[in-house]
């Protein structure tokens, strides 16, 4: 039985949203927080969890020998796959589903990324433990700062989503817990950056 969260993500991030996001990526490039994440990471094979239309994948495509993308949204998976093919990158695998449910069958990669994904998943420890285990060299995440305005923003967003009939919910997970989980997985903090809304943290294996 698929996780309810992933079913609602699949409905929310539908083909219309995916086309709009790709068009925005073509017009404006990656968001500031995504650019910070890309800049802070080493290169190598990439496991991009919840990668959306694939902004990080495009940055890695010139040098990566292998890219794996796992996303709860079928529409994002389809758009990201087509876009990488358009760019001439053929060594990619795109999997639709819940990474926590699929992780046992996914190999480790040099770099693992979760760009604005931790905030979309209720089971923080399950997602961090499963994803850090796949990071041979680096693990990077973009997630909301723990501030009053992000809490208010997520509550308003969740209310709007419920009123629109969506079960999809956002979460502000504790920064200290993310740090503790990554360190417990044997990773050490390499860099921190932020925008007014997002933390951009990268970790590496010592
Ligand atoms: C807010 S979107 C961010 C998309 C993209 N990374 C970006 O920054 O534009 C969250 C993404 O995470 C995906 N996602 C959330 N939980 C997931 C899970 N457990 N496994 C795989 N994908 C997940 C959603 O389907 C969605 O594509």
GROMACS .gro file of C-alpha atoms and ligand atoms in nm:
model
  233
    1UNK     CA    1   0.000   0.000   0.000
    2UNK     CA    2   0.160   0.334  -0.105
    3UNK     CA    3   0.217   0.594   0.167
    4UNK     CA    4  -0.071   0.848   0.179
    5UNK     CA    5   0.178   1.133   0.169
    6UNK     CA    6   0.324   1.011  -0.161
    7UNK     CA    7  -0.022   0.961  -0.312
    8UNK     CA    8  -0.108   1.324  -0.229
    9UNK     CA    9   0.232   1.443  -0.363
   10UNK     CA   10   0.159   1.261  -0.689
   11UNK     CA   11  -0.176   1.442  -0.717
   12UNK     CA   12  -0.039   1.784  -0.621
   13UNK     CA   13   0.266   1.776  -0.849
   14UNK     CA   14   0.068   1.684  -1.159
   15UNK     CA   15   0.165   1.724  -1.529
   16UNK     CA   16   0.045   2.087  -1.536
   17UNK     CA   17   0.263   2.179  -1.234
   18UNK     CA   18   0.557   1.987  -1.381
   19UNK     CA   19   0.533   2.172  -1.716
   20UNK     CA   20   0.509   2.506  -1.533
   21UNK     CA   21   0.813   2.426  -1.315
   22UNK     CA   22   1.020   2.323  -1.617
   23UNK     CA   23   0.925   2.639  -1.800
   24UNK     CA   24   1.026   2.844  -1.493
   25UNK     CA   25   1.358   2.656  -1.476
   26UNK     CA   26   1.425   2.735  -1.843
   27UNK     CA   27   1.339   3.102  -1.794
   28UNK     CA   28   1.505   3.175  -1.461
   29UNK     CA   29   1.739   2.885  -1.383
   30UNK     CA   30   1.751   2.712  -1.043
   31UNK     CA   31   1.629   2.893  -0.731
   32UNK     CA   32   1.888   3.065  -0.508
   33UNK     CA   33   1.885   2.782  -0.251
   34UNK     CA   34   1.924   2.517  -0.522
   35UNK     CA   35   2.219   2.709  -0.669
   36UNK     CA   36   2.379   2.722  -0.322
   37UNK     CA   37   2.333   2.347  -0.282
   38UNK     CA   38   2.481   2.270  -0.625
   39UNK     CA   39   2.780   2.496  -0.557
   40UNK     CA   40   2.858   2.331  -0.222
   41UNK     CA   41   2.859   1.971  -0.346
   42UNK     CA   42   3.141   1.768  -0.501
   43UNK     CA   43   3.071   1.601  -0.836
   44UNK     CA   44   3.024   1.231  -0.904
   45UNK     CA   45   2.727   1.001  -0.938
   46UNK     CA   46   2.405   1.161  -0.812
   47UNK     CA   47   2.105   1.024  -0.625
   48UNK     CA   48   1.847   1.303  -0.638
   49UNK     CA   49   1.553   1.228  -0.408
   50UNK     CA   50   1.240   1.433  -0.479
   51UNK     CA   51   1.432   1.608  -0.754
   52UNK     CA   52   1.126   1.761  -0.920
   53UNK     CA   53   1.192   1.862  -1.280
   54UNK     CA   54   1.564   1.802  -1.226
   55UNK     CA   55   1.751   2.130  -1.166
   56UNK     CA   56   2.030   1.953  -0.974
   57UNK     CA   57   2.043   1.670  -1.228
   58UNK     CA   58   2.106   1.920  -1.508
   59UNK     CA   59   2.400   2.066  -1.316
   60UNK     CA   60   2.550   1.719  -1.269
   61UNK     CA   61   2.479   1.593  -1.622
   62UNK     CA   62   2.801   1.732  -1.770
   63UNK     CA   63   3.023   1.526  -1.537
   64UNK     CA   64   2.822   1.251  -1.364
   65UNK     CA   65   2.864   0.895  -1.485
   66UNK     CA   66   2.525   0.803  -1.338
   67UNK     CA   67   2.216   0.984  -1.212
   68UNK     CA   68   1.929   0.825  -1.020
   69UNK     CA   69   1.613   1.023  -0.954
   70UNK     CA   70   1.341   0.901  -0.717
   71UNK     CA   71   1.025   1.106  -0.692
   72UNK     CA   72   0.677   1.055  -0.552
   73UNK     CA   73   0.540   1.251  -0.849
   74UNK     CA   74   0.499   1.057  -1.172
   75UNK     CA   75   0.474   1.384  -1.366
   76UNK     CA   76   0.805   1.515  -1.227
   77UNK     CA   77   0.974   1.183  -1.307
   78UNK     CA   78   0.851   1.197  -1.667
   79UNK     CA   79   0.953   1.560  -1.721
   80UNK     CA   80   1.296   1.516  -1.558
   81UNK     CA   81   1.366   1.205  -1.766
   82UNK     CA   82   1.267   1.377  -2.092
   83UNK     CA   83   1.473   1.683  -2.005
   84UNK     CA   84   1.789   1.483  -1.930
   85UNK     CA   85   1.744   1.295  -2.258
   86UNK     CA   86   1.704   1.627  -2.439
   87UNK     CA   87   2.036   1.734  -2.285
   88UNK     CA   88   2.194   1.416  -2.422
   89UNK     CA   89   2.240   1.239  -2.087
   90UNK     CA   90   2.155   0.873  -2.122
   91UNK     CA   91   2.288   0.714  -1.798
   92UNK     CA   92   1.997   0.804  -1.576
   93UNK     CA   93   1.737   0.603  -1.394
   94UNK     CA   94   1.408   0.763  -1.290
   95UNK     CA   95   1.197   0.585  -1.030
   96UNK     CA   96   0.847   0.677  -0.928
   97UNK     CA   97   0.758   0.620  -0.562
   98UNK     CA   98   0.844   0.673  -0.198
   99UNK     CA   99   1.221   0.666  -0.153
  100UNK     CA  100   1.184   0.523   0.198
  101UNK     CA  101   0.992   0.228   0.057
  102UNK     CA  102   1.228   0.184  -0.242
  103UNK     CA  103   1.565   0.250  -0.079
  104UNK     CA  104   1.668  -0.113  -0.027
  105UNK     CA  105   1.689  -0.165  -0.404
  106UNK     CA  106   1.882   0.157  -0.474
  107UNK     CA  107   2.263   0.164  -0.486
  108UNK     CA  108   2.485   0.413  -0.307
  109UNK     CA  109   2.598   0.722  -0.506
  110UNK     CA  110   2.875   0.976  -0.458
  111UNK     CA  111   2.628   1.252  -0.377
  112UNK     CA  112   2.274   1.237  -0.239
  113UNK     CA  113   2.046   1.541  -0.254
  114UNK     CA  114   1.709   1.630  -0.101
  115UNK     CA  115   1.615   1.977  -0.221
  116UNK     CA  116   1.300   2.093  -0.036
  117UNK     CA  117   1.198   1.733   0.032
  118UNK     CA  118   1.246   1.682   0.409
  119UNK     CA  119   0.973   1.943   0.464
  120UNK     CA  120   0.730   1.737   0.257
  121UNK     CA  121   0.767   1.410   0.444
  122UNK     CA  122   0.630   1.326   0.791
  123UNK     CA  123   0.889   1.061   0.884
  124UNK     CA  124   1.205   1.269   0.911
  125UNK     CA  125   1.423   0.998   1.066
  126UNK     CA  126   1.312   0.735   0.813
  127UNK     CA  127   1.399   0.963   0.521
  128UNK     CA  128   1.731   1.088   0.662
  129UNK     CA  129   1.850   0.744   0.774
  130UNK     CA  130   1.761   0.580   0.440
  131UNK     CA  131   1.913   0.861   0.231
  132UNK     CA  132   2.236   0.917   0.428
  133UNK     CA  133   2.306   0.544   0.394
  134UNK     CA  134   2.327   0.597   0.015
  135UNK     CA  135   2.580   0.884   0.034
  136UNK     CA  136   2.935   0.764  -0.036
  137UNK     CA  137   3.088   1.110  -0.019
  138UNK     CA  138   2.832   1.388   0.035
  139UNK     CA  139   2.472   1.444   0.142
  140UNK     CA  140   2.299   1.778   0.091
  141UNK     CA  141   1.957   1.907   0.189
  142UNK     CA  142   1.754   2.225   0.151
  143UNK     CA  143   1.487   2.255   0.419
  144UNK     CA  144   1.296   2.537   0.591
  145UNK     CA  145   1.453   2.735   0.874
  146UNK     CA  146   1.296   2.688   1.216
  147UNK     CA  147   1.154   3.039   1.253
  148UNK     CA  148   0.816   3.177   1.348
  149UNK     CA  149   0.752   3.299   0.993
  150UNK     CA  150   0.823   2.960   0.838
  151UNK     CA  151   0.591   2.795   1.093
  152UNK     CA  152   0.317   3.046   1.010
  153UNK     CA  153   0.380   3.000   0.638
  154UNK     CA  154   0.356   2.620   0.659
  155UNK     CA  155   0.036   2.639   0.868
  156UNK     CA  156  -0.125   2.872   0.613
  157UNK     CA  157  -0.008   2.654   0.324
  158UNK     CA  158  -0.144   2.340   0.494
  159UNK     CA  159  -0.478   2.509   0.556
  160UNK     CA  160  -0.505   2.620   0.193
  161UNK     CA  161  -0.416   2.269   0.075
  162UNK     CA  162  -0.683   2.115   0.302
  163UNK     CA  163  -0.944   2.364   0.183
  164UNK     CA  164  -0.857   2.264  -0.174
  165UNK     CA  165  -0.910   1.898  -0.081
  166UNK     CA  166  -0.543   1.795  -0.078
  167UNK     CA  167  -0.398   1.568   0.193
  168UNK     CA  168  -0.048   1.698   0.116
  169UNK     CA  169   0.111   1.870   0.417
  170UNK     CA  170   0.434   2.057   0.484
  171UNK     CA  171   0.650   2.013   0.795
  172UNK     CA  172   0.912   2.220   0.977
  173UNK     CA  173   1.139   1.951   1.117
  174UNK     CA  174   1.384   2.041   1.398
  175UNK     CA  175   1.726   2.148   1.266
  176UNK     CA  176   1.894   1.979   1.565
  177UNK     CA  177   1.733   1.649   1.476
  178UNK     CA  178   1.849   1.671   1.113
  179UNK     CA  179   2.203   1.742   1.235
  180UNK     CA  180   2.193   1.454   1.488
  181UNK     CA  181   2.061   1.206   1.231
  182UNK     CA  182   2.325   1.300   0.973
  183UNK     CA  183   2.605   1.277   1.230
  184UNK     CA  184   2.474   0.943   1.356
  185UNK     CA  185   2.506   0.823   0.995
  186UNK     CA  186   2.879   0.903   1.007
  187UNK     CA  187   2.858   1.234   0.817
  188UNK     CA  188   3.020   1.561   0.920
  189UNK     CA  189   2.882   1.907   0.846
  190UNK     CA  190   3.074   2.063   0.555
  191UNK     CA  191   2.884   2.381   0.476
  192UNK     CA  192   2.581   2.585   0.572
  193UNK     CA  193   2.416   2.861   0.374
  194UNK     CA  194   2.069   3.008   0.380
  195UNK     CA  195   1.810   3.232   0.225
  196UNK     CA  196   1.545   3.404   0.436
  197UNK     CA  197   1.337   3.087   0.411
  198UNK     CA  198   1.568   2.792   0.348
  199UNK     CA  199   1.867   2.624   0.515
  200UNK     CA  200   2.118   2.472   0.274
  201UNK     CA  201   2.331   2.216   0.457
  202UNK     CA  202   2.588   1.982   0.310
  203UNK     CA  203   2.766   1.696   0.488
  204UNK     CA  204   3.059   1.479   0.388
  205UNK     CA  205   3.207   1.147   0.492
  206UNK     CA  206   3.529   1.203   0.685
  207LIG     C1  207   0.851   2.081  -0.290
  207LIG     S1  208   0.887   1.959  -0.411
  207LIG     C2  209   1.056   2.001  -0.449
  207LIG     C3  210   1.095   1.958  -0.587
  207LIG     C4  211   1.238   1.999  -0.626
  207LIG     N1  212   1.337   1.930  -0.544
  207LIG     C5  213   1.254   2.147  -0.615
  207LIG     O1  214   1.321   2.194  -0.522
  207LIG     O2  215   1.198   2.218  -0.700
  207LIG     C6  216   0.904   1.813  -0.312
  207LIG     C7  217   0.937   1.692  -0.396
  207LIG     O3  218   0.968   1.582  -0.311
  207LIG     C8  219   0.901   1.467  -0.361
  207LIG     N2  220   0.891   1.375  -0.246
  207LIG     C9  221   0.841   1.403  -0.125
  207LIG     N3  222   0.853   1.297  -0.044
  207LIG    C10  223   0.913   1.199  -0.118
  207LIG    C11  224   0.952   1.064  -0.090
  207LIG     N4  225   0.932   1.008   0.030
  207LIG     N5  226   1.011   0.993  -0.189
  207LIG    C12  227   1.032   1.049  -0.311
  207LIG     N6  228   0.997   1.176  -0.343
  207LIG    C13  229   0.938   1.250  -0.247
  207LIG    C14  230   0.771   1.522  -0.416
  207LIG     O4  231   0.709   1.435  -0.507
  207LIG    C15  232   0.822   1.648  -0.484
  207LIG     O5  233   0.875   1.620  -0.612
   0.00000   0.00000   0.00000
